[in-house]
Amino acid sequence: MATSGRSDLHGLLLRACERAGVELINDARVVSYENTGRGAGVTLASGEVHEAGLVLAADGLHSAARKLLVDDEPVSSAYVAYRGTVPAEQPRVQGLDLSEVVVHVGPKCHFVHYGLRGGELLNQVAVFESPRAVAGEEDWGTPDELDHAFAGTCDFVQEGLPFMWREKWWRMFDRDPIMNWVHGRIALLGDSAHPPLQYIAQGAIMAIEDGWVLGEHVARNRAADGTVDWDAALFAYEAVRPEHCRRVLTTSRAWGELWHLNGVAREQRNALLRARDTYDYAFVDWLYGPTALTVDEEPPMFTPVPLSSGGR
């Protein structure tokens, strides 16, 4: 498995945009979207208006464009993530295989570590369920909850906690899947369409796949004179991507539940995992295969196994 730091990926995408001649407008917040006679437009907080033949709304979890399609809100998982990197020369990293992604799972918590930048850094992520979030309190996921959540874990995990950034943490939200992503000449892309929980690490890749699939369909619907049949391209895009991303969102939720089981359900999970062949990828073949451009190219998915929350 290959891993990449988010800032490194951002740098690659930024340089690709610059080479392609894309005009980047910084510090500009879109407050509204509107279909127009010539395509679609956006209005910025400054009052400035931009129009184009097509508007792609990649405006994230709290998308303003999504409100044109569905009346929903982000869903709190009551879990929170802390992150931190450790330079490879630190004693903490000595003896670790930085080519591996390692997950320590436990009741209502897990701890992940893997290498970044060709082994220059060890990245660590600590995730836990916040009792204050479950209780409905506003101030949740704080460092004291982090320490309490991992107090009973193994030494290796506890020794990693001091390396976490404690001034910032990430409350984990997703949204329910939706199958309609297109409103006239306005189309959702990335987290605006399908913000997932992070358990199967597909958030960024789904956005990249969205862009690639739409780009391929734009190319297929471009005439010799350069004009594009935007409606045909958007129809093809919306025909294939929502179903794949629906699978990812629902599987991510199930994966998180699987990791955080307790009691008898935890023992059953452990027995099943111990019995599986290390090289059996039947549950994720659909995820890591070629990206489908049409519905008939989407691979069959395994039948998800419902997981009871009674043992949590």
Short mmCIF file of C-alpha atoms in Angstrom, two decimals:
data_model
loop_
_atom_site.label_atom_id
_atom_site.label_comp_id
_atom_site.label_asym_id
_atom_site.label_seq_id
_atom_site.Cartn_x
_atom_site.Cartn_y
_atom_site.Cartn_z
CA MET A 1 0.00 0.00 0.00
CA ALA A 2 1.28 3.46 -0.93
CA THR A 3 0.68 6.45 1.36
CA SER A 4 0.99 10.16 0.70
CA GLY A 5 0.89 13.19 2.96
CA ARG A 6 -2.03 15.50 2.28
CA SER A 7 0.19 18.57 1.87
CA ASP A 8 2.35 16.69 -0.65
CA LEU A 9 -0.76 15.75 -2.64
CA HIS A 10 -1.98 19.35 -2.50
CA GLY A 11 1.37 20.48 -3.89
CA LEU A 12 1.15 18.05 -6.80
CA LEU A 13 -2.37 19.19 -7.67
CA LEU A 14 -1.42 22.86 -7.35
CA ARG A 15 1.51 22.48 -9.74
CA ALA A 16 -0.68 20.57 -12.21
CA CYS A 17 -3.25 23.40 -12.14
CA GLU A 18 -0.54 26.00 -12.70
CA ARG A 19 0.86 24.07 -15.67
CA ALA A 20 -2.64 23.82 -17.15
CA GLY A 21 -3.15 27.57 -16.90
CA VAL A 22 -5.88 27.43 -14.26
CA GLU A 23 -6.53 30.78 -12.58
CA LEU A 24 -6.51 30.27 -8.81
CA ILE A 25 -8.41 32.84 -6.73
CA ASN A 26 -7.42 32.67 -3.08
CA ASP A 27 -9.36 33.83 -0.02
CA ALA A 28 -12.66 33.70 -1.91
CA ARG A 29 -15.71 32.11 -0.28
CA VAL A 30 -18.64 31.07 -2.46
CA VAL A 31 -21.95 31.97 -0.80
CA SER A 32 -24.43 31.00 -3.52
CA TYR A 33 -24.81 29.08 -6.77
CA GLU A 34 -27.22 29.75 -9.62
CA ASN A 35 -28.01 28.29 -13.02
CA THR A 36 -27.91 30.88 -15.81
CA GLY A 37 -28.84 31.05 -19.45
CA ARG A 38 -25.26 30.27 -20.48
CA GLY A 39 -24.43 27.70 -17.81
CA ALA A 40 -24.05 28.48 -14.12
CA GLY A 41 -22.56 31.07 -11.83
CA VAL A 42 -21.27 31.58 -8.31
CA THR A 43 -21.43 34.61 -6.05
CA LEU A 44 -18.55 35.24 -3.66
CA ALA A 45 -18.79 36.76 -0.21
CA SER A 46 -17.24 39.89 -1.72
CA GLY A 47 -20.20 40.20 -4.11
CA GLU A 48 -18.11 39.24 -7.13
CA VAL A 49 -19.87 36.92 -9.61
CA HIS A 50 -18.22 34.30 -11.84
CA GLU A 51 -19.97 32.45 -14.68
CA ALA A 52 -19.03 29.40 -16.76
CA GLY A 53 -20.56 26.68 -18.86
CA LEU A 54 -20.30 24.36 -15.87
CA VAL A 55 -19.74 24.89 -12.14
CA LEU A 56 -18.20 22.11 -10.06
CA ALA A 57 -19.04 22.57 -6.39
CA ALA A 58 -16.20 20.98 -4.44
CA ASP A 59 -17.12 22.90 -1.31
CA GLY A 60 -16.81 20.15 1.25
CA LEU A 61 -18.78 18.76 4.17
CA HIS A 62 -20.70 22.01 4.73
CA SER A 63 -21.46 22.49 1.03
CA ALA A 64 -23.71 25.39 0.05
CA ALA A 65 -24.38 23.81 -3.35
CA ARG A 66 -25.65 20.57 -1.82
CA LYS A 67 -28.59 22.53 -0.40
CA LEU A 68 -29.86 22.90 -3.98
CA LEU A 69 -30.30 19.13 -4.15
CA VAL A 70 -31.15 17.85 -0.68
CA ASP A 71 -32.16 19.18 2.72
CA ASP A 72 -29.80 17.32 5.03
CA GLU A 73 -27.12 17.98 7.63
CA PRO A 74 -23.76 16.42 8.57
CA VAL A 75 -24.05 13.34 10.79
CA SER A 76 -21.86 13.23 13.90
CA SER A 77 -20.20 9.90 14.66
CA ALA A 78 -19.29 11.12 18.18
CA TYR A 79 -15.71 10.08 17.33
CA VAL A 80 -12.73 12.42 17.15
CA ALA A 81 -9.27 12.08 15.59
CA TYR A 82 -5.91 13.39 16.80
CA ARG A 83 -2.93 13.44 14.46
CA GLY A 84 0.80 13.88 14.77
CA THR A 85 4.01 13.13 12.86
CA VAL A 86 7.34 11.93 14.23
CA PRO A 87 10.68 12.38 12.37
CA ALA A 88 12.23 9.04 11.43
CA GLU A 89 15.37 9.73 13.48
CA GLN A 90 13.39 9.83 16.73
CA PRO A 91 13.73 6.76 19.03
CA ARG A 92 9.96 6.32 18.73
CA VAL A 93 10.39 5.28 15.09
CA GLN A 94 13.37 2.96 15.46
CA GLY A 95 12.57 -0.61 14.47
CA LEU A 96 9.26 0.20 12.77
CA ASP A 97 8.60 -0.83 9.18
CA LEU A 98 7.48 2.46 7.65
CA SER A 99 6.20 0.70 4.53
CA GLU A 100 3.40 -0.86 6.58
CA VAL A 101 0.07 0.58 7.70
CA VAL A 102 -0.54 -0.72 11.23
CA VAL A 103 -3.84 -0.43 13.11
CA HIS A 104 -4.34 -1.12 16.81
CA VAL A 105 -8.08 -1.57 17.45
CA GLY A 106 -9.94 -1.57 20.74
CA PRO A 107 -13.34 -0.85 22.28
CA LYS A 108 -14.42 2.60 21.12
CA CYS A 109 -10.88 3.55 20.02
CA HIS A 110 -8.12 2.77 17.55
CA PHE A 111 -4.58 3.93 16.78
CA VAL A 112 -2.98 3.94 13.30
CA HIS A 113 0.60 4.53 12.21
CA TYR A 114 2.37 4.48 8.85
CA GLY A 115 5.29 6.09 7.05
CA LEU A 116 5.21 9.25 4.94
CA ARG A 117 7.58 10.89 2.45
CA GLY A 118 9.50 7.74 1.69
CA GLY A 119 10.13 6.97 5.34
CA GLU A 120 11.10 10.48 6.49
CA LEU A 121 8.14 10.67 8.88
CA LEU A 122 5.95 8.41 10.97
CA ASN A 123 2.33 9.53 10.86
CA GLN A 124 0.10 8.65 13.81
CA VAL A 125 -3.68 8.94 14.16
CA ALA A 126 -5.57 8.31 17.40
CA VAL A 127 -9.36 8.00 17.18
CA PHE A 128 -11.86 7.54 20.00
CA GLU A 129 -15.50 7.95 20.92
CA SER A 130 -16.10 11.06 23.01
CA PRO A 131 -18.32 10.51 26.07
CA ARG A 132 -19.21 14.20 26.02
CA ALA A 133 -20.34 13.96 22.39
CA VAL A 134 -22.51 10.97 23.25
CA ALA A 135 -23.99 13.01 26.11
CA GLY A 136 -24.83 15.83 23.70
CA GLU A 137 -22.37 18.36 25.12
CA GLU A 138 -20.92 21.09 22.90
CA ASP A 139 -17.30 20.93 24.08
CA TRP A 140 -16.14 17.45 23.12
CA GLY A 141 -13.07 15.62 21.90
CA THR A 142 -10.67 17.59 24.11
CA PRO A 143 -7.17 16.36 25.09
CA ASP A 144 -8.32 15.12 28.49
CA GLU A 145 -10.75 12.80 26.70
CA LEU A 146 -7.91 11.61 24.47
CA ASP A 147 -5.81 10.59 27.46
CA HIS A 148 -8.73 8.91 29.18
CA ALA A 149 -9.77 6.96 26.06
CA PHE A 150 -6.32 5.37 25.67
CA ALA A 151 -5.47 4.92 29.36
CA GLY A 152 -5.94 1.16 29.15
CA THR A 153 -4.11 0.54 25.88
CA CYS A 154 -0.71 -1.06 25.33
CA ASP A 155 2.55 0.78 26.05
CA PHE A 156 3.36 1.41 22.38
CA VAL A 157 0.08 3.23 21.82
CA GLN A 158 0.30 5.27 25.03
CA GLU A 159 3.88 6.27 24.24
CA GLY A 160 2.67 7.72 20.95
CA LEU A 161 0.15 10.11 22.52
CA PRO A 162 2.68 12.83 23.51
CA PHE A 163 3.52 13.23 19.80
CA MET A 164 -0.06 14.20 18.91
CA TRP A 165 -0.99 17.81 18.13
CA ARG A 166 -3.08 18.82 21.12
CA GLU A 167 -4.11 22.27 19.97
CA LYS A 168 -6.20 20.83 17.14
CA TRP A 169 -8.42 17.79 16.71
CA TRP A 170 -10.87 16.59 14.09
CA ARG A 171 -14.45 15.76 14.99
CA MET A 172 -15.64 13.05 12.63
CA PHE A 173 -18.76 13.73 10.59
CA ASP A 174 -20.15 12.25 7.41
CA ARG A 175 -23.45 12.57 5.54
CA ASP A 176 -25.99 10.05 4.34
CA PRO A 177 -25.44 8.99 0.70
CA ILE A 178 -27.38 10.80 -2.01
CA MET A 179 -27.83 9.70 -5.62
CA ASN A 180 -28.54 13.10 -7.19
CA TRP A 181 -25.43 15.21 -7.68
CA VAL A 182 -26.41 17.46 -10.59
CA HIS A 183 -28.63 20.54 -10.59
CA GLY A 184 -28.72 22.00 -14.09
CA ARG A 185 -25.13 23.00 -14.81
CA ILE A 186 -24.06 22.76 -11.17
CA ALA A 187 -22.48 19.46 -10.11
CA LEU A 188 -21.21 18.25 -6.76
CA LEU A 189 -17.72 16.77 -6.51
CA GLY A 190 -15.75 15.35 -3.58
CA ASP A 191 -16.92 15.84 -0.01
CA SER A 192 -19.83 18.03 -1.07
CA ALA A 193 -21.33 14.89 -2.64
CA HIS A 194 -20.00 12.12 -0.39
CA PRO A 195 -18.15 13.09 2.81
CA PRO A 196 -17.12 9.76 4.39
CA LEU A 197 -15.82 8.62 7.72
CA GLN A 198 -12.12 7.89 7.26
CA TYR A 199 -11.99 4.19 8.16
CA ILE A 200 -11.22 2.91 4.65
CA ALA A 201 -9.18 5.97 3.61
CA GLN A 202 -11.21 6.90 0.52
CA GLY A 203 -12.09 10.57 1.00
CA ALA A 204 -9.39 12.14 -1.16
CA ILE A 205 -9.32 9.34 -3.73
CA MET A 206 -13.07 9.55 -4.31
CA ALA A 207 -12.70 13.25 -5.14
CA ILE A 208 -9.84 12.51 -7.53
CA GLU A 209 -11.87 9.73 -9.14
CA ASP A 210 -14.84 12.09 -9.51
CA GLY A 211 -12.67 14.55 -11.40
CA TRP A 212 -11.15 11.88 -13.62
CA VAL A 213 -14.51 10.31 -14.50
CA LEU A 214 -16.09 13.67 -15.31
CA GLY A 215 -13.04 14.67 -17.34
CA GLU A 216 -13.26 11.47 -19.38
CA HIS A 217 -16.94 12.07 -20.12
CA VAL A 218 -16.28 15.69 -21.04
CA ALA A 219 -13.65 14.47 -23.52
CA ARG A 220 -16.11 11.94 -24.98
CA ASN A 221 -18.72 14.66 -25.43
CA ARG A 222 -16.44 17.31 -26.94
CA ALA A 223 -17.19 18.13 -30.59
CA ALA A 224 -14.59 18.79 -33.26
CA ASP A 225 -15.07 22.54 -32.85
CA GLY A 226 -14.28 22.27 -29.13
CA THR A 227 -17.80 22.73 -27.81
CA VAL A 228 -18.91 20.36 -25.07
CA ASP A 229 -22.28 18.75 -24.54
CA TRP A 230 -22.25 19.47 -20.83
CA ASP A 231 -25.62 17.88 -20.19
CA ALA A 232 -24.52 14.56 -21.71
CA ALA A 233 -21.25 14.61 -19.76
CA LEU A 234 -23.05 15.33 -16.49
CA PHE A 235 -25.63 12.63 -17.17
CA ALA A 236 -22.86 10.05 -17.65
CA TYR A 237 -21.04 11.29 -14.53
CA GLU A 238 -24.14 11.07 -12.35
CA ALA A 239 -25.01 7.65 -13.74
CA VAL A 240 -21.88 5.98 -12.33
CA ARG A 241 -20.29 7.86 -9.45
CA PRO A 242 -23.07 8.07 -6.81
CA GLU A 243 -23.47 4.29 -6.51
CA HIS A 244 -19.74 3.70 -6.00
CA CYS A 245 -19.55 6.45 -3.40
CA ARG A 246 -22.70 5.20 -1.66
CA ARG A 247 -20.88 1.89 -1.19
CA VAL A 248 -17.87 3.65 0.28
CA LEU A 249 -19.92 5.72 2.74
CA THR A 250 -21.91 2.76 4.05
CA THR A 251 -18.86 0.49 4.21
CA SER A 252 -16.88 3.15 6.09
CA ARG A 253 -19.55 3.28 8.76
CA ALA A 254 -19.60 -0.52 9.06
CA TRP A 255 -15.79 -0.65 9.18
CA GLY A 256 -15.72 1.80 12.07
CA GLU A 257 -18.27 -0.24 13.97
CA LEU A 258 -16.26 -3.41 13.30
CA TRP A 259 -13.05 -1.85 14.67
CA HIS A 260 -14.62 -0.54 17.85
CA LEU A 261 -16.62 -3.55 19.04
CA ASN A 262 -16.56 -4.74 22.63
CA GLY A 263 -17.69 -7.79 24.56
CA VAL A 264 -18.80 -10.95 22.73
CA ALA A 265 -18.96 -9.16 19.37
CA ARG A 266 -15.32 -8.16 19.76
CA GLU A 267 -14.33 -11.79 20.44
CA GLN A 268 -16.29 -12.95 17.39
CA ARG A 269 -14.58 -10.34 15.20
CA ASN A 270 -11.14 -11.37 16.43
CA ALA A 271 -11.85 -15.05 15.77
CA LEU A 272 -13.01 -14.30 12.23
CA LEU A 273 -9.99 -12.10 11.48
CA ARG A 274 -7.54 -14.69 12.80
CA ALA A 275 -9.11 -17.31 10.53
CA ARG A 276 -8.86 -15.23 7.35
CA ASP A 277 -6.00 -15.63 4.90
CA THR A 278 -3.67 -12.60 5.04
CA TYR A 279 -3.90 -12.31 1.26
CA ASP A 280 -7.69 -12.58 1.03
CA TYR A 281 -8.92 -9.25 -0.31
CA ALA A 282 -12.46 -10.35 -1.15
CA PHE A 283 -13.99 -7.57 0.95
CA VAL A 284 -12.04 -4.77 -0.75
CA ASP A 285 -11.52 -5.97 -4.34
CA TRP A 286 -14.40 -3.75 -5.45
CA LEU A 287 -12.71 -0.78 -3.81
CA TYR A 288 -9.20 -0.98 -5.26
CA GLY A 289 -9.99 -2.16 -8.80
CA PRO A 290 -10.12 0.09 -11.88
CA THR A 291 -12.36 3.15 -11.60
CA ALA A 292 -15.61 2.56 -13.48
CA LEU A 293 -16.62 5.00 -16.22
CA THR A 294 -20.01 3.37 -16.80
CA VAL A 295 -22.47 1.45 -14.66
CA ASP A 296 -21.63 -1.89 -16.29
CA GLU A 297 -17.95 -1.43 -15.36
CA GLU A 298 -18.70 -1.11 -11.63
CA PRO A 299 -17.51 -4.37 -10.01
CA PRO A 300 -19.83 -6.48 -7.88
CA MET A 301 -19.66 -5.77 -4.18
CA PHE A 302 -19.61 -8.27 -1.36
CA THR A 303 -22.81 -8.43 0.67
CA PRO A 304 -22.26 -6.29 3.78
CA VAL A 305 -22.70 -8.16 7.04
CA PRO A 306 -24.93 -6.19 9.46
CA LEU A 307 -23.11 -5.55 12.73
CA SER A 308 -25.05 -5.28 15.96
CA SER A 309 -24.17 -2.34 18.17
CA GLY A 310 -25.38 -4.16 21.25
CA GLY A 311 -21.88 -5.20 22.31
CA ARG A 312 -20.33 -1.74 22.12
#
